[in-house]
Short mmCIF file of N, CA and C in Angstrom, two decimals:
data_model
loop_
_atom_site.label_atom_id
_atom_site.label_comp_id
_atom_site.label_asym_id
_atom_site.label_seq_id
_atom_site.Cartn_x
_atom_site.Cartn_y
_atom_site.Cartn_z
N MET A 1 -112.82 -0.11 56.74
CA MET A 1 -112.78 -0.53 55.37
C MET A 1 -113.69 0.39 54.57
N ALA A 2 -113.18 0.93 53.48
CA ALA A 2 -113.97 1.84 52.65
C ALA A 2 -114.20 1.21 51.30
N PRO A 3 -115.40 0.64 51.06
CA PRO A 3 -115.69 0.08 49.75
C PRO A 3 -115.84 1.18 48.73
N PHE A 4 -115.63 0.85 47.48
CA PHE A 4 -115.84 1.89 46.48
C PHE A 4 -117.31 1.95 46.10
N ARG A 5 -117.72 3.09 45.63
CA ARG A 5 -119.12 3.33 45.32
C ARG A 5 -119.34 3.67 43.86
N GLY A 6 -118.33 3.54 43.05
CA GLY A 6 -118.53 3.72 41.62
C GLY A 6 -117.80 4.88 41.01
N GLY A 7 -117.49 5.89 41.77
CA GLY A 7 -116.73 7.01 41.22
C GLY A 7 -115.28 6.64 41.13
N SER A 8 -114.59 7.17 40.12
CA SER A 8 -113.20 6.79 39.95
C SER A 8 -112.34 7.23 41.12
N ALA A 9 -112.68 8.32 41.78
CA ALA A 9 -111.90 8.76 42.94
C ALA A 9 -112.01 7.75 44.07
N ASP A 10 -113.18 7.11 44.21
CA ASP A 10 -113.37 6.13 45.26
C ASP A 10 -112.43 4.94 45.10
N LEU A 11 -112.09 4.60 43.87
CA LEU A 11 -111.21 3.48 43.63
C LEU A 11 -109.75 3.84 43.83
N ASP A 12 -109.40 5.08 43.59
CA ASP A 12 -108.02 5.50 43.74
C ASP A 12 -107.60 5.60 45.21
N ILE A 13 -108.52 6.00 46.05
CA ILE A 13 -108.19 6.25 47.45
C ILE A 13 -108.90 5.22 48.30
N LEU A 14 -108.30 4.06 48.44
CA LEU A 14 -108.88 3.00 49.25
C LEU A 14 -108.39 3.17 50.67
N GLU A 15 -109.29 3.45 51.55
CA GLU A 15 -108.92 3.72 52.94
C GLU A 15 -108.88 2.44 53.73
N ARG A 16 -108.07 1.52 53.31
CA ARG A 16 -107.91 0.25 53.98
C ARG A 16 -106.60 0.28 54.75
N PRO A 17 -106.66 0.27 56.06
CA PRO A 17 -105.41 0.29 56.82
C PRO A 17 -104.56 -0.95 56.59
N ASP A 18 -105.20 -2.03 56.11
CA ASP A 18 -104.45 -3.26 55.88
C ASP A 18 -103.97 -3.41 54.44
N ALA A 19 -104.24 -2.43 53.57
CA ALA A 19 -103.80 -2.52 52.17
C ALA A 19 -102.29 -2.43 52.10
N ARG A 20 -101.71 -3.33 51.33
CA ARG A 20 -100.25 -3.33 51.16
C ARG A 20 -99.91 -3.88 49.78
N PRO A 21 -98.70 -3.68 49.33
CA PRO A 21 -98.32 -4.11 47.98
C PRO A 21 -98.35 -5.63 47.84
N VAL A 22 -98.52 -6.06 46.60
CA VAL A 22 -98.43 -7.47 46.24
C VAL A 22 -97.00 -7.71 45.76
N SER A 23 -96.38 -8.79 46.23
CA SER A 23 -95.01 -9.07 45.81
C SER A 23 -94.96 -9.34 44.31
N PRO A 24 -93.83 -9.05 43.68
CA PRO A 24 -93.70 -9.34 42.25
C PRO A 24 -93.95 -10.81 41.92
N GLU A 25 -93.55 -11.72 42.82
CA GLU A 25 -93.77 -13.15 42.59
C GLU A 25 -95.26 -13.49 42.60
N ASP A 26 -95.99 -12.99 43.60
CA ASP A 26 -97.43 -13.25 43.68
C ASP A 26 -98.16 -12.60 42.50
N ARG A 27 -97.70 -11.44 42.11
CA ARG A 27 -98.35 -10.78 40.97
C ARG A 27 -98.16 -11.62 39.71
N ALA A 28 -96.93 -12.07 39.46
CA ALA A 28 -96.65 -12.84 38.25
C ALA A 28 -97.32 -14.21 38.28
N GLN A 29 -97.24 -14.90 39.41
CA GLN A 29 -97.72 -16.28 39.47
C GLN A 29 -99.22 -16.40 39.68
N ILE A 30 -99.83 -15.47 40.42
CA ILE A 30 -101.24 -15.61 40.77
C ILE A 30 -102.11 -14.57 40.07
N ILE A 31 -101.76 -13.30 40.22
CA ILE A 31 -102.65 -12.23 39.75
C ILE A 31 -102.65 -12.09 38.23
N GLU A 32 -101.51 -12.16 37.59
CA GLU A 32 -101.47 -11.94 36.14
C GLU A 32 -102.38 -12.88 35.34
N PRO A 33 -102.45 -14.18 35.68
CA PRO A 33 -103.40 -15.03 34.95
C PRO A 33 -104.85 -14.56 35.12
N PHE A 34 -105.22 -14.08 36.29
CA PHE A 34 -106.58 -13.58 36.50
C PHE A 34 -106.81 -12.27 35.76
N ILE A 35 -105.78 -11.42 35.71
CA ILE A 35 -105.88 -10.18 34.93
C ILE A 35 -106.09 -10.52 33.46
N SER A 36 -105.29 -11.43 32.94
CA SER A 36 -105.42 -11.83 31.54
C SER A 36 -106.79 -12.44 31.27
N ALA A 37 -107.27 -13.26 32.19
CA ALA A 37 -108.59 -13.89 32.03
C ALA A 37 -109.69 -12.84 32.00
N ALA A 38 -109.62 -11.85 32.88
CA ALA A 38 -110.63 -10.78 32.90
C ALA A 38 -110.55 -9.96 31.61
N GLN A 39 -109.34 -9.64 31.18
CA GLN A 39 -109.20 -8.85 29.96
C GLN A 39 -109.73 -9.60 28.74
N MET A 40 -109.43 -10.88 28.63
CA MET A 40 -109.93 -11.67 27.50
C MET A 40 -111.46 -11.75 27.53
N THR A 41 -112.00 -12.04 28.68
CA THR A 41 -113.45 -12.21 28.82
C THR A 41 -114.20 -10.93 28.52
N LEU A 42 -113.82 -9.84 29.15
CA LEU A 42 -114.54 -8.58 28.96
C LEU A 42 -114.33 -7.99 27.58
N SER A 43 -113.16 -8.22 27.00
CA SER A 43 -112.91 -7.74 25.65
C SER A 43 -113.84 -8.43 24.65
N GLU A 44 -113.95 -9.75 24.77
CA GLU A 44 -114.78 -10.49 23.84
C GLU A 44 -116.27 -10.34 24.10
N LEU A 45 -116.69 -10.51 25.34
CA LEU A 45 -118.12 -10.55 25.63
C LEU A 45 -118.76 -9.18 25.79
N ALA A 46 -118.03 -8.22 26.36
CA ALA A 46 -118.62 -6.90 26.61
C ALA A 46 -118.01 -5.82 25.73
N ARG A 47 -117.13 -6.23 24.84
CA ARG A 47 -116.50 -5.28 23.92
C ARG A 47 -115.93 -4.06 24.65
N THR A 48 -115.17 -4.35 25.69
CA THR A 48 -114.51 -3.29 26.43
C THR A 48 -113.08 -3.70 26.74
N ASP A 49 -112.21 -2.73 26.73
CA ASP A 49 -110.82 -2.97 27.10
C ASP A 49 -110.63 -2.57 28.55
N LEU A 50 -109.82 -3.33 29.26
CA LEU A 50 -109.55 -3.05 30.67
C LEU A 50 -108.13 -2.56 30.85
N ALA A 51 -107.97 -1.64 31.77
CA ALA A 51 -106.65 -1.19 32.19
C ALA A 51 -106.57 -1.39 33.70
N VAL A 52 -105.46 -1.89 34.17
CA VAL A 52 -105.26 -2.09 35.60
C VAL A 52 -104.96 -0.75 36.25
N ARG A 53 -105.75 -0.40 37.25
CA ARG A 53 -105.55 0.85 37.98
C ARG A 53 -104.66 0.64 39.19
N SER A 54 -104.90 -0.45 39.92
CA SER A 54 -104.09 -0.72 41.10
C SER A 54 -104.18 -2.20 41.46
N VAL A 55 -103.16 -2.67 42.15
CA VAL A 55 -103.10 -4.04 42.66
C VAL A 55 -102.60 -3.95 44.09
N TYR A 56 -103.31 -4.60 45.00
CA TYR A 56 -102.89 -4.58 46.40
C TYR A 56 -103.41 -5.81 47.12
N ARG A 57 -102.96 -5.99 48.34
CA ARG A 57 -103.30 -7.13 49.18
C ARG A 57 -103.98 -6.61 50.44
N VAL A 58 -104.98 -7.35 50.94
CA VAL A 58 -105.65 -7.00 52.19
C VAL A 58 -105.76 -8.24 53.08
N ASN A 59 -105.87 -8.00 54.38
CA ASN A 59 -105.98 -9.10 55.35
C ASN A 59 -107.39 -9.67 55.43
N ASP A 60 -108.39 -8.84 55.27
CA ASP A 60 -109.78 -9.24 55.52
C ASP A 60 -110.60 -9.06 54.25
N PRO A 61 -110.56 -10.05 53.35
CA PRO A 61 -111.27 -9.90 52.07
C PRO A 61 -112.79 -9.75 52.28
N ARG A 62 -113.36 -8.80 51.57
CA ARG A 62 -114.80 -8.51 51.63
C ARG A 62 -115.27 -8.09 50.25
N THR A 63 -116.59 -8.09 50.05
CA THR A 63 -117.12 -7.54 48.81
C THR A 63 -116.80 -6.05 48.79
N LEU A 64 -116.63 -5.50 47.60
CA LEU A 64 -116.12 -4.13 47.48
C LEU A 64 -117.09 -3.15 46.84
N ALA A 65 -118.25 -3.61 46.39
CA ALA A 65 -119.16 -2.69 45.69
C ALA A 65 -120.59 -3.18 45.80
N ASP A 66 -121.47 -2.54 45.03
CA ASP A 66 -122.90 -2.82 45.08
C ASP A 66 -123.24 -4.28 44.79
N LEU A 67 -122.64 -4.84 43.75
CA LEU A 67 -122.89 -6.22 43.34
C LEU A 67 -121.57 -6.96 43.20
N SER A 68 -121.51 -8.16 43.78
CA SER A 68 -120.28 -8.95 43.70
C SER A 68 -120.62 -10.38 43.33
N ALA A 69 -120.01 -10.85 42.24
CA ALA A 69 -120.14 -12.24 41.83
C ALA A 69 -119.00 -13.01 42.49
N VAL A 70 -119.36 -14.04 43.26
CA VAL A 70 -118.40 -14.83 44.04
C VAL A 70 -118.44 -16.26 43.53
N ILE A 71 -117.26 -16.81 43.26
CA ILE A 71 -117.18 -18.20 42.80
C ILE A 71 -116.03 -18.89 43.53
N GLY A 72 -116.33 -20.06 44.09
CA GLY A 72 -115.28 -20.86 44.70
C GLY A 72 -114.33 -21.37 43.65
N VAL A 73 -113.04 -21.31 43.93
CA VAL A 73 -112.05 -21.74 42.94
C VAL A 73 -111.15 -22.85 43.46
N THR A 74 -111.47 -23.39 44.65
CA THR A 74 -110.72 -24.52 45.18
C THR A 74 -111.71 -25.62 45.55
N ALA A 75 -111.22 -26.84 45.66
CA ALA A 75 -112.10 -27.98 45.92
C ALA A 75 -112.90 -27.82 47.21
N ASP A 76 -112.31 -27.18 48.21
CA ASP A 76 -113.02 -27.02 49.49
C ASP A 76 -113.72 -25.66 49.60
N ASP A 77 -113.79 -24.91 48.51
CA ASP A 77 -114.42 -23.59 48.47
C ASP A 77 -113.79 -22.58 49.43
N SER A 78 -112.58 -22.84 49.92
CA SER A 78 -111.91 -21.86 50.78
C SER A 78 -111.24 -20.77 49.95
N GLY A 79 -110.97 -21.04 48.70
CA GLY A 79 -110.43 -20.04 47.79
C GLY A 79 -111.54 -19.50 46.92
N VAL A 80 -111.54 -18.20 46.70
CA VAL A 80 -112.62 -17.59 45.93
C VAL A 80 -112.08 -16.54 44.95
N LEU A 81 -112.88 -16.33 43.92
CA LEU A 81 -112.71 -15.22 42.99
C LEU A 81 -113.94 -14.35 43.18
N VAL A 82 -113.73 -13.05 43.28
CA VAL A 82 -114.83 -12.11 43.45
C VAL A 82 -114.68 -11.00 42.42
N LEU A 83 -115.74 -10.74 41.68
CA LEU A 83 -115.80 -9.57 40.81
C LEU A 83 -116.81 -8.62 41.44
N SER A 84 -116.37 -7.41 41.82
CA SER A 84 -117.24 -6.44 42.48
C SER A 84 -117.47 -5.24 41.57
N PHE A 85 -118.76 -4.89 41.38
CA PHE A 85 -119.15 -3.84 40.45
C PHE A 85 -120.07 -2.82 41.10
N PRO A 86 -119.84 -1.54 40.86
CA PRO A 86 -120.88 -0.56 41.17
C PRO A 86 -122.08 -0.87 40.27
N ASN A 87 -123.28 -0.53 40.71
CA ASN A 87 -124.50 -0.83 39.94
C ASN A 87 -124.42 -0.34 38.50
N ASP A 88 -123.97 0.89 38.29
CA ASP A 88 -123.92 1.44 36.93
C ASP A 88 -122.99 0.64 36.02
N THR A 89 -121.85 0.23 36.55
CA THR A 89 -120.91 -0.56 35.75
C THR A 89 -121.50 -1.93 35.45
N ALA A 90 -122.11 -2.56 36.45
CA ALA A 90 -122.73 -3.87 36.25
C ALA A 90 -123.79 -3.81 35.15
N THR A 91 -124.63 -2.80 35.20
CA THR A 91 -125.69 -2.65 34.22
C THR A 91 -125.13 -2.39 32.83
N ALA A 92 -124.12 -1.53 32.73
CA ALA A 92 -123.52 -1.22 31.43
C ALA A 92 -122.88 -2.46 30.81
N LEU A 93 -122.17 -3.24 31.61
CA LEU A 93 -121.54 -4.45 31.08
C LEU A 93 -122.59 -5.48 30.68
N ALA A 94 -123.59 -5.68 31.51
CA ALA A 94 -124.65 -6.64 31.19
C ALA A 94 -125.39 -6.23 29.91
N ARG A 95 -125.62 -4.94 29.76
CA ARG A 95 -126.29 -4.45 28.55
C ARG A 95 -125.46 -4.82 27.31
N ARG A 96 -124.16 -4.69 27.41
CA ARG A 96 -123.30 -5.03 26.27
C ARG A 96 -123.29 -6.53 26.00
N VAL A 97 -123.17 -7.31 27.06
CA VAL A 97 -123.10 -8.77 26.90
C VAL A 97 -124.41 -9.31 26.35
N LEU A 98 -125.53 -8.81 26.84
CA LEU A 98 -126.84 -9.35 26.50
C LEU A 98 -127.57 -8.55 25.42
N ALA A 99 -126.89 -7.66 24.76
CA ALA A 99 -127.52 -6.71 23.83
C ALA A 99 -128.48 -7.35 22.85
N ASP A 100 -128.08 -8.39 22.19
CA ASP A 100 -128.92 -9.00 21.16
C ASP A 100 -129.86 -10.07 21.72
N ALA A 101 -129.67 -10.45 22.97
CA ALA A 101 -130.43 -11.57 23.52
C ALA A 101 -131.72 -11.16 24.23
N VAL A 102 -131.77 -9.98 24.78
CA VAL A 102 -132.95 -9.57 25.55
C VAL A 102 -133.35 -8.14 25.19
N PRO A 103 -134.64 -7.90 25.06
CA PRO A 103 -135.09 -6.54 24.74
C PRO A 103 -134.99 -5.58 25.93
N ALA A 104 -135.22 -6.10 27.14
CA ALA A 104 -135.17 -5.25 28.33
C ALA A 104 -134.32 -5.92 29.40
N LEU A 105 -133.55 -5.14 30.09
CA LEU A 105 -132.64 -5.63 31.11
C LEU A 105 -133.24 -5.37 32.48
N ASP A 106 -133.33 -6.42 33.32
CA ASP A 106 -133.80 -6.20 34.68
C ASP A 106 -132.71 -6.63 35.66
N ASP A 107 -132.96 -6.40 36.94
CA ASP A 107 -131.96 -6.69 37.97
C ASP A 107 -131.53 -8.15 37.98
N ASP A 108 -132.47 -9.07 37.78
CA ASP A 108 -132.13 -10.49 37.77
C ASP A 108 -131.20 -10.84 36.61
N LEU A 109 -131.46 -10.27 35.45
CA LEU A 109 -130.58 -10.53 34.31
C LEU A 109 -129.18 -9.96 34.52
N VAL A 110 -129.12 -8.79 35.14
CA VAL A 110 -127.80 -8.21 35.45
C VAL A 110 -127.05 -9.13 36.39
N ARG A 111 -127.71 -9.61 37.45
CA ARG A 111 -127.07 -10.50 38.41
C ARG A 111 -126.62 -11.80 37.74
N ASP A 112 -127.49 -12.38 36.91
CA ASP A 112 -127.13 -13.62 36.20
C ASP A 112 -125.93 -13.39 35.28
N CYS A 113 -125.91 -12.26 34.61
CA CYS A 113 -124.81 -11.95 33.71
C CYS A 113 -123.49 -11.81 34.48
N LEU A 114 -123.53 -11.15 35.63
CA LEU A 114 -122.32 -11.01 36.44
C LEU A 114 -121.82 -12.36 36.92
N GLY A 115 -122.73 -13.22 37.32
CA GLY A 115 -122.33 -14.57 37.73
C GLY A 115 -121.67 -15.32 36.58
N GLU A 116 -122.23 -15.18 35.40
CA GLU A 116 -121.65 -15.86 34.23
C GLU A 116 -120.29 -15.26 33.86
N LEU A 117 -120.15 -13.95 33.96
CA LEU A 117 -118.84 -13.33 33.71
C LEU A 117 -117.79 -13.87 34.69
N ALA A 118 -118.16 -13.98 35.96
CA ALA A 118 -117.23 -14.54 36.96
C ALA A 118 -116.87 -15.98 36.61
N ASN A 119 -117.86 -16.75 36.18
CA ASN A 119 -117.63 -18.13 35.80
C ASN A 119 -116.65 -18.23 34.63
N ILE A 120 -116.81 -17.38 33.65
CA ILE A 120 -115.94 -17.40 32.48
C ILE A 120 -114.53 -16.93 32.84
N VAL A 121 -114.43 -15.86 33.63
CA VAL A 121 -113.10 -15.39 34.07
C VAL A 121 -112.40 -16.50 34.85
N ALA A 122 -113.11 -17.15 35.77
CA ALA A 122 -112.51 -18.23 36.55
C ALA A 122 -112.09 -19.39 35.65
N GLY A 123 -112.91 -19.71 34.66
CA GLY A 123 -112.55 -20.78 33.72
C GLY A 123 -111.31 -20.45 32.90
N GLN A 124 -111.24 -19.21 32.45
CA GLN A 124 -110.05 -18.77 31.70
C GLN A 124 -108.80 -18.83 32.60
N ALA A 125 -108.94 -18.37 33.85
CA ALA A 125 -107.80 -18.40 34.78
C ALA A 125 -107.39 -19.84 35.07
N LYS A 126 -108.36 -20.73 35.21
CA LYS A 126 -108.06 -22.15 35.44
C LYS A 126 -107.20 -22.69 34.30
N THR A 127 -107.55 -22.35 33.07
CA THR A 127 -106.77 -22.79 31.91
C THR A 127 -105.36 -22.20 31.95
N LEU A 128 -105.25 -20.91 32.25
CA LEU A 128 -103.94 -20.26 32.29
C LEU A 128 -103.06 -20.79 33.43
N LEU A 129 -103.68 -21.28 34.49
CA LEU A 129 -102.93 -21.80 35.65
C LEU A 129 -102.76 -23.31 35.62
N ALA A 130 -103.16 -23.96 34.53
CA ALA A 130 -103.19 -25.43 34.47
C ALA A 130 -101.84 -26.08 34.76
N ASP A 131 -100.76 -25.50 34.32
CA ASP A 131 -99.43 -26.10 34.51
C ASP A 131 -98.67 -25.48 35.67
N THR A 132 -99.39 -24.98 36.65
CA THR A 132 -98.78 -24.34 37.82
C THR A 132 -99.24 -25.07 39.08
N PRO A 133 -98.70 -24.70 40.22
CA PRO A 133 -99.18 -25.30 41.48
C PRO A 133 -100.60 -24.87 41.85
N TYR A 134 -101.16 -23.88 41.15
CA TYR A 134 -102.48 -23.35 41.48
C TYR A 134 -103.55 -24.01 40.61
N GLN A 135 -103.96 -25.19 41.00
CA GLN A 135 -104.97 -25.94 40.26
C GLN A 135 -106.35 -25.54 40.78
N LEU A 136 -107.16 -24.97 39.93
CA LEU A 136 -108.47 -24.48 40.34
C LEU A 136 -109.56 -25.51 40.09
N VAL A 137 -110.50 -25.58 41.01
CA VAL A 137 -111.70 -26.40 40.90
C VAL A 137 -112.85 -25.43 41.14
N LEU A 138 -113.70 -25.24 40.13
CA LEU A 138 -114.68 -24.17 40.19
C LEU A 138 -116.04 -24.64 40.71
N SER A 139 -116.69 -23.74 41.44
CA SER A 139 -118.05 -24.01 41.92
C SER A 139 -119.02 -23.12 41.16
N THR A 140 -120.27 -23.18 41.52
CA THR A 140 -121.29 -22.33 40.92
C THR A 140 -121.20 -20.93 41.52
N PRO A 141 -121.24 -19.90 40.68
CA PRO A 141 -121.14 -18.54 41.23
C PRO A 141 -122.43 -18.12 41.93
N SER A 142 -122.27 -17.19 42.87
CA SER A 142 -123.42 -16.54 43.49
C SER A 142 -123.16 -15.04 43.43
N VAL A 143 -124.22 -14.26 43.48
CA VAL A 143 -124.09 -12.81 43.42
C VAL A 143 -124.62 -12.23 44.72
N LEU A 144 -123.78 -11.42 45.37
CA LEU A 144 -124.12 -10.78 46.63
C LEU A 144 -124.37 -9.30 46.40
N SER A 145 -125.32 -8.76 47.15
CA SER A 145 -125.63 -7.33 47.07
C SER A 145 -125.07 -6.62 48.29
N GLY A 146 -124.27 -5.59 48.04
CA GLY A 146 -123.74 -4.77 49.12
C GLY A 146 -122.25 -4.93 49.29
N ALA A 147 -121.64 -3.86 49.74
CA ALA A 147 -120.20 -3.86 50.01
C ALA A 147 -119.95 -4.25 51.46
N GLY A 148 -118.76 -4.80 51.70
CA GLY A 148 -118.34 -5.13 53.06
C GLY A 148 -118.78 -6.49 53.55
N LEU A 149 -119.35 -7.32 52.69
CA LEU A 149 -119.80 -8.64 53.10
C LEU A 149 -118.65 -9.64 53.04
N GLY A 150 -118.66 -10.60 53.96
CA GLY A 150 -117.67 -11.67 53.92
C GLY A 150 -117.85 -12.49 52.65
N ILE A 151 -116.76 -13.05 52.15
CA ILE A 151 -116.83 -13.76 50.87
C ILE A 151 -116.56 -15.25 50.99
N GLY A 152 -116.40 -15.74 52.20
CA GLY A 152 -116.26 -17.18 52.39
C GLY A 152 -114.88 -17.74 52.18
N SER A 153 -113.87 -16.89 52.16
CA SER A 153 -112.52 -17.42 52.00
C SER A 153 -112.04 -17.98 53.34
N LYS A 154 -111.03 -18.81 53.28
CA LYS A 154 -110.46 -19.42 54.47
C LYS A 154 -109.91 -18.34 55.40
N PRO A 155 -110.23 -18.39 56.69
CA PRO A 155 -109.68 -17.40 57.63
C PRO A 155 -108.16 -17.34 57.53
N GLY A 156 -107.63 -16.14 57.52
CA GLY A 156 -106.19 -15.94 57.41
C GLY A 156 -105.69 -15.85 55.98
N THR A 157 -106.58 -16.05 55.00
CA THR A 157 -106.20 -15.95 53.59
C THR A 157 -106.35 -14.51 53.14
N ASP A 158 -105.30 -13.97 52.58
CA ASP A 158 -105.34 -12.59 52.08
C ASP A 158 -106.18 -12.49 50.82
N GLY A 159 -106.66 -11.29 50.57
CA GLY A 159 -107.31 -10.98 49.31
C GLY A 159 -106.33 -10.21 48.44
N LEU A 160 -106.14 -10.67 47.22
CA LEU A 160 -105.31 -9.98 46.24
C LEU A 160 -106.28 -9.27 45.31
N ILE A 161 -106.23 -7.95 45.30
CA ILE A 161 -107.24 -7.14 44.61
C ILE A 161 -106.64 -6.40 43.43
N VAL A 162 -107.37 -6.44 42.32
CA VAL A 162 -107.01 -5.69 41.12
C VAL A 162 -108.19 -4.77 40.82
N VAL A 163 -107.93 -3.48 40.73
CA VAL A 163 -108.96 -2.53 40.34
C VAL A 163 -108.74 -2.22 38.86
N PHE A 164 -109.82 -2.39 38.08
CA PHE A 164 -109.77 -2.17 36.64
C PHE A 164 -110.51 -0.90 36.27
N ARG A 165 -110.05 -0.27 35.20
CA ARG A 165 -110.75 0.84 34.56
C ARG A 165 -111.24 0.33 33.20
N SER A 166 -112.47 0.69 32.86
CA SER A 166 -113.00 0.38 31.54
C SER A 166 -113.90 1.52 31.12
N ASP A 167 -114.24 1.55 29.84
CA ASP A 167 -115.15 2.61 29.37
C ASP A 167 -116.57 2.39 29.89
N ALA A 168 -116.88 1.21 30.41
CA ALA A 168 -118.19 0.94 31.01
C ALA A 168 -118.22 1.29 32.49
N GLY A 169 -117.06 1.56 33.06
CA GLY A 169 -116.95 1.88 34.48
C GLY A 169 -115.88 1.04 35.13
N ASP A 170 -115.53 1.41 36.33
CA ASP A 170 -114.48 0.72 37.06
C ASP A 170 -115.07 -0.40 37.91
N PHE A 171 -114.25 -1.43 38.17
CA PHE A 171 -114.67 -2.54 39.02
C PHE A 171 -113.43 -3.22 39.56
N ALA A 172 -113.64 -4.17 40.47
CA ALA A 172 -112.52 -4.86 41.10
C ALA A 172 -112.64 -6.36 40.96
N LEU A 173 -111.49 -7.00 40.83
CA LEU A 173 -111.36 -8.45 40.85
C LEU A 173 -110.56 -8.78 42.10
N GLN A 174 -111.01 -9.75 42.85
CA GLN A 174 -110.32 -10.15 44.07
C GLN A 174 -110.11 -11.65 44.04
N VAL A 175 -108.91 -12.08 44.34
CA VAL A 175 -108.57 -13.50 44.39
C VAL A 175 -108.09 -13.82 45.79
N CYS A 176 -108.68 -14.84 46.37
CA CYS A 176 -108.27 -15.31 47.70
C CYS A 176 -107.87 -16.77 47.57
N LEU A 177 -106.59 -17.03 47.66
CA LEU A 177 -106.06 -18.40 47.60
C LEU A 177 -105.08 -18.57 48.74
N ASP A 178 -105.08 -19.75 49.32
CA ASP A 178 -104.09 -20.07 50.35
C ASP A 178 -102.80 -20.43 49.62
N ILE A 179 -101.94 -19.43 49.39
CA ILE A 179 -100.76 -19.64 48.57
C ILE A 179 -99.72 -20.51 49.27
N ASN A 180 -99.87 -20.73 50.56
CA ASN A 180 -98.94 -21.60 51.27
C ASN A 180 -99.21 -23.06 50.99
N GLN A 181 -100.40 -23.39 50.44
CA GLN A 181 -100.72 -24.78 50.15
C GLN A 181 -100.52 -25.11 48.68
N ALA A 182 -100.10 -24.16 47.88
CA ALA A 182 -99.90 -24.43 46.45
C ALA A 182 -98.66 -25.26 46.24
#
């Protein structure tokens, strides 16, 4: 598994032997609401526009970058949403979100900001998925440091990954839901 390290080339060439396409049905029913939620959240709070670079599925979901905000999205916490950021991207986005609120940005504030961004994205996705079989129940987010860490999804649950490009830097959104139980 090759996590990305922040350069745009690292995101384009994911050396995951288990990476495979996402079906059009899964993209429309599951991923698109999360893409819309991320775009709405980052556009409003961080004043950045997002473009989707790639969408794929993996067998063994893991954190993908320096900092990852993880939030349970199912009642039993087996389903998760993960936002993974290279340090530079995390700092740039936090600086934009917190610009008027804090004079100096430290690592704890960046981590708190990423957790809150994940919480808002998950909340937006919950609203967009309200009339679907994918009913989300959100937990408190946590922020993990390092790529390649387990994210607490149910064993056997695939990770559906969206890599975004923004003027603040690239990052990934990962959704792990047991779609057979929806």
